[in-house]
Short mmCIF file of C-alpha atoms in Angstrom, two decimals:
data_model
loop_
_atom_site.label_atom_id
_atom_site.label_comp_id
_atom_site.label_asym_id
_atom_site.label_seq_id
_atom_site.Cartn_x
_atom_site.Cartn_y
_atom_site.Cartn_z
CA MET A 1 122.05 83.35 111.57
CA PRO A 2 122.76 87.02 110.69
CA VAL A 3 123.42 89.50 113.51
CA PHE A 4 124.06 93.20 113.25
CA LYS A 5 125.70 95.55 115.95
CA THR A 6 124.13 98.99 116.16
CA PRO A 7 126.04 101.86 117.81
CA PHE A 8 122.82 102.79 119.87
CA ASN A 9 120.15 100.75 121.71
CA GLY A 10 117.72 98.97 119.49
CA TYR A 11 114.00 99.88 119.72
CA SER A 12 112.11 98.49 116.69
CA VAL A 13 112.84 96.40 113.68
CA LYS A 14 110.60 95.86 110.56
CA PHE A 15 110.97 93.73 107.56
CA SER A 16 110.35 95.43 104.12
CA PRO A 17 107.08 94.44 102.56
CA PHE A 18 108.82 94.57 99.11
CA TYR A 19 112.18 92.95 99.53
CA GLU A 20 112.70 89.80 101.66
CA ASN A 21 116.21 90.74 102.28
CA LYS A 22 115.75 94.22 103.60
CA LEU A 23 114.86 95.53 107.02
CA ALA A 24 114.62 98.86 108.96
CA VAL A 25 115.84 99.38 112.51
CA ALA A 26 115.14 102.18 114.93
CA THR A 27 117.68 102.96 117.52
CA ALA A 28 118.24 105.47 120.33
CA GLN A 29 121.30 106.62 122.36
CA ASN A 30 121.48 105.95 126.14
CA PHE A 31 118.37 103.71 126.29
CA GLY A 32 116.24 106.43 124.66
CA ILE A 33 116.44 108.62 127.75
CA LEU A 34 118.63 111.40 126.34
CA GLY A 35 120.66 111.62 123.09
CA ASN A 36 120.64 111.08 119.37
CA GLY A 37 118.97 108.33 117.28
CA ARG A 38 119.66 106.48 114.13
CA VAL A 39 117.62 104.65 111.52
CA HIS A 40 119.39 101.74 109.83
CA ILE A 41 118.44 100.04 106.54
CA LEU A 42 119.99 96.61 106.54
CA GLN A 43 120.41 94.08 103.85
CA LEU A 44 120.51 90.21 104.45
CA ASN A 45 123.11 88.56 102.40
CA PRO A 46 122.87 84.74 101.58
CA ASN A 47 125.61 83.00 103.58
CA GLY A 48 127.19 86.31 104.53
CA PRO A 49 127.13 89.07 107.07
CA VAL A 50 124.35 91.69 107.26
CA SER A 51 125.34 94.90 105.44
CA GLU A 52 124.25 98.42 106.00
CA LEU A 53 122.50 99.93 102.95
CA ALA A 54 121.82 103.35 104.57
CA ALA A 55 121.78 105.13 108.03
CA PHE A 56 120.03 108.38 108.89
CA ASP A 57 121.05 110.25 112.03
CA THR A 58 118.44 112.11 114.19
CA ALA A 59 118.86 114.65 117.03
CA ASP A 60 116.64 112.57 119.25
CA GLY A 61 116.06 108.89 119.78
CA VAL A 62 114.03 106.87 117.24
CA TYR A 63 111.40 104.60 118.86
CA ASP A 64 109.76 102.90 115.89
CA VAL A 65 109.88 102.51 112.10
CA CYS A 66 107.61 101.35 109.47
CA TRP A 67 107.83 100.91 105.64
CA SER A 68 105.47 102.52 103.16
CA GLU A 69 103.11 99.97 101.60
CA ALA A 70 102.97 102.03 98.44
CA HIS A 71 106.61 102.97 97.63
CA ASP A 72 109.45 100.58 98.24
CA SER A 73 111.91 103.25 99.13
CA LEU A 74 109.96 105.20 101.76
CA VAL A 75 110.41 104.62 105.54
CA ILE A 76 108.72 106.36 108.35
CA ALA A 77 110.33 107.02 111.78
CA ALA A 78 108.82 107.85 115.22
CA SER A 79 111.03 110.28 117.06
CA GLY A 80 111.61 111.30 120.72
CA ASP A 81 111.16 115.04 119.78
CA GLY A 82 107.56 114.55 118.81
CA SER A 83 108.17 114.48 115.15
CA VAL A 84 107.48 111.81 112.53
CA LYS A 85 110.14 111.71 109.77
CA LEU A 86 109.93 110.44 106.17
CA TYR A 87 112.93 109.05 104.61
CA ASP A 88 113.51 108.17 100.87
CA LEU A 89 116.17 105.47 100.45
CA SER A 90 116.48 106.42 96.77
CA LEU A 91 118.04 109.81 97.77
CA PRO A 92 121.39 110.33 99.51
CA PRO A 93 121.42 110.89 103.28
CA THR A 94 121.95 114.63 102.94
CA ASN A 95 118.58 114.94 101.04
CA ASN A 96 116.91 113.17 103.91
CA PRO A 97 114.43 113.32 105.74
CA ILE A 98 112.26 114.50 102.89
CA ARG A 99 109.61 115.41 105.22
CA SER A 100 109.27 116.01 108.99
CA PHE A 101 105.67 116.04 110.50
CA LYS A 102 105.77 117.83 113.74
CA GLU A 103 102.50 118.09 115.78
CA HIS A 104 102.79 115.70 118.73
CA THR A 105 103.93 117.51 121.81
CA ARG A 106 105.52 114.35 123.43
CA GLU A 107 107.61 111.40 122.27
CA VAL A 108 106.20 109.42 119.35
CA HIS A 109 106.33 105.79 120.25
CA SER A 110 104.70 104.03 117.29
CA VAL A 111 104.02 104.41 113.61
CA ASP A 112 101.92 101.98 111.36
CA TYR A 113 101.28 102.20 107.66
CA ASN A 114 97.80 101.29 106.31
CA THR A 115 98.16 98.06 104.44
CA VAL A 116 94.69 98.17 102.64
CA ARG A 117 94.43 101.73 101.29
CA LYS A 118 98.15 102.18 101.33
CA ASP A 119 97.97 105.96 101.36
CA SER A 120 98.15 106.89 105.05
CA PHE A 121 99.80 106.03 108.37
CA LEU A 122 99.17 106.40 112.06
CA SER A 123 101.43 107.82 114.91
CA ALA A 124 100.90 107.16 118.52
CA SER A 125 102.39 109.43 121.18
CA TRP A 126 103.10 109.99 124.85
CA ASP A 127 100.86 113.14 124.57
CA ASP A 128 97.95 110.63 124.78
CA ALA A 129 96.98 111.12 121.12
CA VAL A 130 96.90 109.12 117.96
CA LYS A 131 97.26 111.11 114.56
CA LEU A 132 96.39 110.08 111.01
CA TRP A 133 98.70 111.30 108.19
CA THR A 134 99.19 111.07 104.51
CA VAL A 135 102.66 111.38 103.07
CA ASP A 136 101.82 114.17 100.85
CA ARG A 137 100.36 116.60 103.52
CA ASN A 138 102.39 118.32 106.12
CA ALA A 139 99.40 118.63 108.40
CA SER A 140 97.78 115.60 110.03
CA VAL A 141 94.37 114.52 108.59
CA ARG A 142 92.98 113.98 112.08
CA THR A 143 93.83 113.64 115.78
CA PHE A 144 92.27 110.93 118.00
CA LYS A 145 92.40 112.02 121.64
CA GLU A 146 90.51 110.01 124.15
CA HIS A 147 93.15 108.07 126.06
CA ALA A 148 93.92 109.31 129.51
CA TYR A 149 97.58 108.48 129.28
CA CYS A 150 100.42 107.66 126.86
CA VAL A 151 99.54 105.89 123.65
CA TYR A 152 102.25 103.27 123.08
CA SER A 153 100.90 101.64 119.96
CA ALA A 154 98.44 102.03 117.05
CA ALA A 155 97.81 99.37 114.57
CA TRP A 156 95.62 99.24 111.53
CA ASN A 157 93.19 96.47 110.85
CA PRO A 158 94.70 94.38 107.97
CA ARG A 159 91.33 93.85 106.32
CA HIS A 160 89.58 97.27 106.86
CA ALA A 161 91.08 100.46 105.63
CA ASP A 162 89.35 102.66 108.13
CA ILE A 163 89.61 100.62 111.37
CA PHE A 164 92.58 100.59 113.78
CA ALA A 165 93.31 99.88 117.38
CA SER A 166 95.35 101.92 119.93
CA ALA A 167 96.96 100.58 123.21
CA SER A 168 97.52 102.93 126.16
CA GLY A 169 98.99 103.31 129.55
CA ASP A 170 95.44 104.03 130.80
CA CYS A 171 94.89 100.26 130.70
CA THR A 172 92.51 100.35 127.74
CA THR A 173 92.80 99.33 124.05
CA ARG A 174 90.29 101.32 122.03
CA ILE A 175 88.99 100.41 118.48
CA TRP A 176 88.55 103.36 116.01
CA ASP A 177 86.86 103.89 112.68
CA VAL A 178 88.22 107.01 110.99
CA ARG A 179 84.75 107.73 109.63
CA GLU A 180 83.32 107.99 113.25
CA PRO A 181 83.66 110.96 115.59
CA GLY A 182 84.95 108.94 118.47
CA SER A 183 86.25 105.38 119.36
CA THR A 184 83.77 102.60 118.59
CA MET A 185 84.93 100.17 121.30
CA ILE A 186 86.79 100.49 124.71
CA LEU A 187 88.37 97.36 125.75
CA PRO A 188 89.56 97.46 129.52
CA ALA A 189 92.03 94.72 128.52
CA HIS A 190 94.56 94.77 131.43
CA GLU A 191 94.73 96.20 134.98
CA PHE A 192 98.12 97.57 134.16
CA GLU A 193 99.66 99.58 131.18
CA ILE A 194 99.09 98.07 127.85
CA LEU A 195 102.23 98.45 125.71
CA THR A 196 101.24 96.91 122.40
CA CYS A 197 98.46 95.50 120.37
CA ASP A 198 98.11 93.81 116.92
CA TRP A 199 95.39 92.41 114.69
CA SER A 200 95.19 88.77 113.40
CA LYS A 201 96.13 88.66 109.79
CA TYR A 202 93.35 86.06 109.27
CA ASP A 203 90.37 87.08 111.24
CA ASP A 204 89.69 90.84 111.29
CA CYS A 205 87.91 90.54 114.60
CA ILE A 206 90.73 89.06 116.54
CA ILE A 207 93.14 91.30 118.37
CA ALA A 208 95.98 90.72 120.88
CA THR A 209 97.09 93.01 123.72
CA ALA A 210 100.12 92.76 125.86
CA SER A 211 100.95 94.59 129.13
CA VAL A 212 103.22 95.43 131.98
CA ASP A 213 101.27 92.63 133.73
CA LYS A 214 103.45 90.12 131.78
CA SER A 215 100.50 88.58 129.96
CA ILE A 216 99.30 88.51 126.39
CA LYS A 217 95.52 88.46 125.95
CA VAL A 218 93.70 87.57 122.70
CA TRP A 219 90.24 89.03 122.06
CA ASP A 220 87.25 88.72 119.81
CA VAL A 221 85.85 92.29 119.38
CA ARG A 222 82.40 90.77 118.68
CA ASN A 223 82.31 89.52 122.29
CA TYR A 224 84.95 91.17 124.32
CA ARG A 225 83.81 90.47 127.89
CA VAL A 226 86.36 87.79 128.33
CA PRO A 227 89.52 87.19 126.41
CA ILE A 228 89.54 83.99 124.24
CA ALA A 229 93.12 83.30 125.32
CA VAL A 230 95.49 84.54 128.02
CA LEU A 231 99.23 83.78 127.35
CA ASN A 232 101.56 83.71 130.38
CA GLY A 233 105.16 82.85 130.07
CA HIS A 234 107.11 86.20 130.05
CA GLY A 235 108.82 87.16 133.39
CA TYR A 236 108.49 90.90 132.97
CA ALA A 237 106.39 93.48 130.89
CA VAL A 238 105.63 92.43 127.36
CA ARG A 239 106.85 95.12 124.97
CA LYS A 240 105.69 93.94 121.58
CA VAL A 241 103.29 91.45 120.03
CA ARG A 242 102.92 90.61 116.32
CA PHE A 243 100.57 88.05 114.73
CA SER A 244 102.07 85.68 112.03
CA PRO A 245 101.34 86.67 108.44
CA HIS A 246 101.44 82.94 107.60
CA ARG A 247 99.85 81.05 110.53
CA ALA A 248 96.40 82.23 111.74
CA SER A 249 96.84 81.47 115.44
CA ALA A 250 100.62 82.16 115.81
CA MET A 251 102.08 85.12 117.06
CA VAL A 252 105.58 86.43 118.41
CA SER A 253 106.38 88.67 121.33
CA CYS A 254 109.34 90.27 123.12
CA SER A 255 109.70 91.34 126.63
CA TYR A 256 111.83 93.11 129.31
CA ASP A 257 112.82 89.60 130.34
CA MET A 258 115.19 89.67 127.47
CA THR A 259 113.27 86.88 125.60
CA VAL A 260 111.42 86.53 122.31
CA CYS A 261 108.63 84.06 122.52
CA MET A 262 106.53 82.34 119.81
CA TRP A 263 102.93 81.36 120.64
CA ASP A 264 99.97 79.48 119.22
CA TYR A 265 96.97 80.76 121.09
CA MET A 266 94.64 77.94 119.75
CA VAL A 267 96.47 75.05 121.56
CA GLU A 268 96.64 74.29 125.30
CA ASP A 269 100.45 74.64 125.56
CA ALA A 270 100.62 78.00 123.83
CA LEU A 271 104.23 78.81 124.27
CA ILE A 272 105.83 76.96 121.34
CA GLY A 273 109.24 78.66 121.36
CA ARG A 274 111.45 80.76 123.44
CA TYR A 275 114.59 82.52 122.40
CA ASP A 276 117.06 84.05 124.97
CA HIS A 277 119.67 85.41 122.70
CA HIS A 278 119.40 89.07 123.91
CA THR A 279 121.29 90.13 127.06
CA GLU A 280 119.34 93.34 127.63
CA PHE A 281 115.62 94.25 127.27
CA ALA A 282 114.22 92.77 124.00
CA VAL A 283 112.02 95.59 122.73
CA GLY A 284 111.52 95.10 119.03
CA VAL A 285 110.26 92.05 117.01
CA ASP A 286 108.89 91.37 113.66
CA MET A 287 107.87 88.51 111.38
CA SER A 288 108.64 88.59 107.73
CA VAL A 289 105.55 88.68 105.29
CA LEU A 290 107.63 87.42 102.42
CA VAL A 291 109.54 84.53 104.08
CA GLU A 292 107.49 82.22 106.26
CA GLY A 293 109.04 81.72 109.72
CA LEU A 294 111.68 84.37 109.31
CA LEU A 295 112.10 86.48 112.51
CA ALA A 296 114.02 89.56 113.54
CA SER A 297 114.47 91.15 116.91
CA THR A 298 116.43 93.98 118.53
CA GLY A 299 117.13 95.22 122.02
CA TRP A 300 119.02 97.38 124.38
CA ASP A 301 122.13 95.13 123.91
CA GLU A 302 122.58 97.05 120.53
CA LEU A 303 122.06 93.87 118.49
CA VAL A 304 119.68 92.99 115.63
CA TYR A 305 119.14 89.24 115.04
CA VAL A 306 117.43 87.71 112.06
CA TRP A 307 116.68 83.95 112.23
CA GLN A 308 114.39 81.21 111.18
CA HIS A 309 111.89 79.94 113.72
CA GLY A 310 113.36 76.70 115.16
CA MET A 311 116.84 77.73 114.78
CA ASP A 312 119.16 79.35 117.29
CA PRO A 313 119.49 83.02 116.46
CA ARG A 314 123.10 83.04 117.73
CA ALA A 315 124.18 80.27 115.37
CA SER A 316 126.38 81.65 112.68
#
């Protein structure tokens, strides 16, 4: 299966929603502590190596990327200097970024594009805030500031254009409606920092959270007193969780234990696959919307893997 070596440490990987053979990768030098960053745009070639279509260098580490849902050439990057950068792949690197949104006062850790309205995106930051942006405005539309500590992730609901969730180091996940003045629900989901959250692609009331406590929990926001599933199997903090676009109860996660795990939260033995191809922290993972079962991961070992679920990611 394809593998790509990045000069810096991998942080995030995202498949293009338009092209099944394109993906974006966020990387940061020196494990993101100090130094530069780079955004890679990669192309998967049938029966051949992964090729690099473009690379954009940044003064600070890049912690996350997302693709525009409206324009196939636009990519958004979350930067360690507190900025959010917009890149246009149809323009040469010297003309990029085409926009830099600078309002956050600490590192931006997550960006997520609205898949319903396709006109806006979220940024989540270590300054405890989430901001709502549109690509055509330099200033944010709104700031959501209720969390008491770093916000590590913000994720739009895939069915409702105005609803999103945020995961924070304050041990809560909050549900927001952009039409409301404050959060509409506070989920005290874990007793330790929550690093990631994601919505089910098939049930707009199901959300997953994952934490430093090594667990993934699945919640129904209509009755959130107890989780509907608790998934244990990672040995260290769970860095990212993503629901499958193709199977309602399937999800993938990656962890500081260097593994990528596939789960089915509806069955008793929920852990249905474990991949141990990374040799450092596995911090980025994604599932292709366009190709069922196609996975990508990246980590601090400076490698990006793309493979089909059930196959060995290291098999060439």
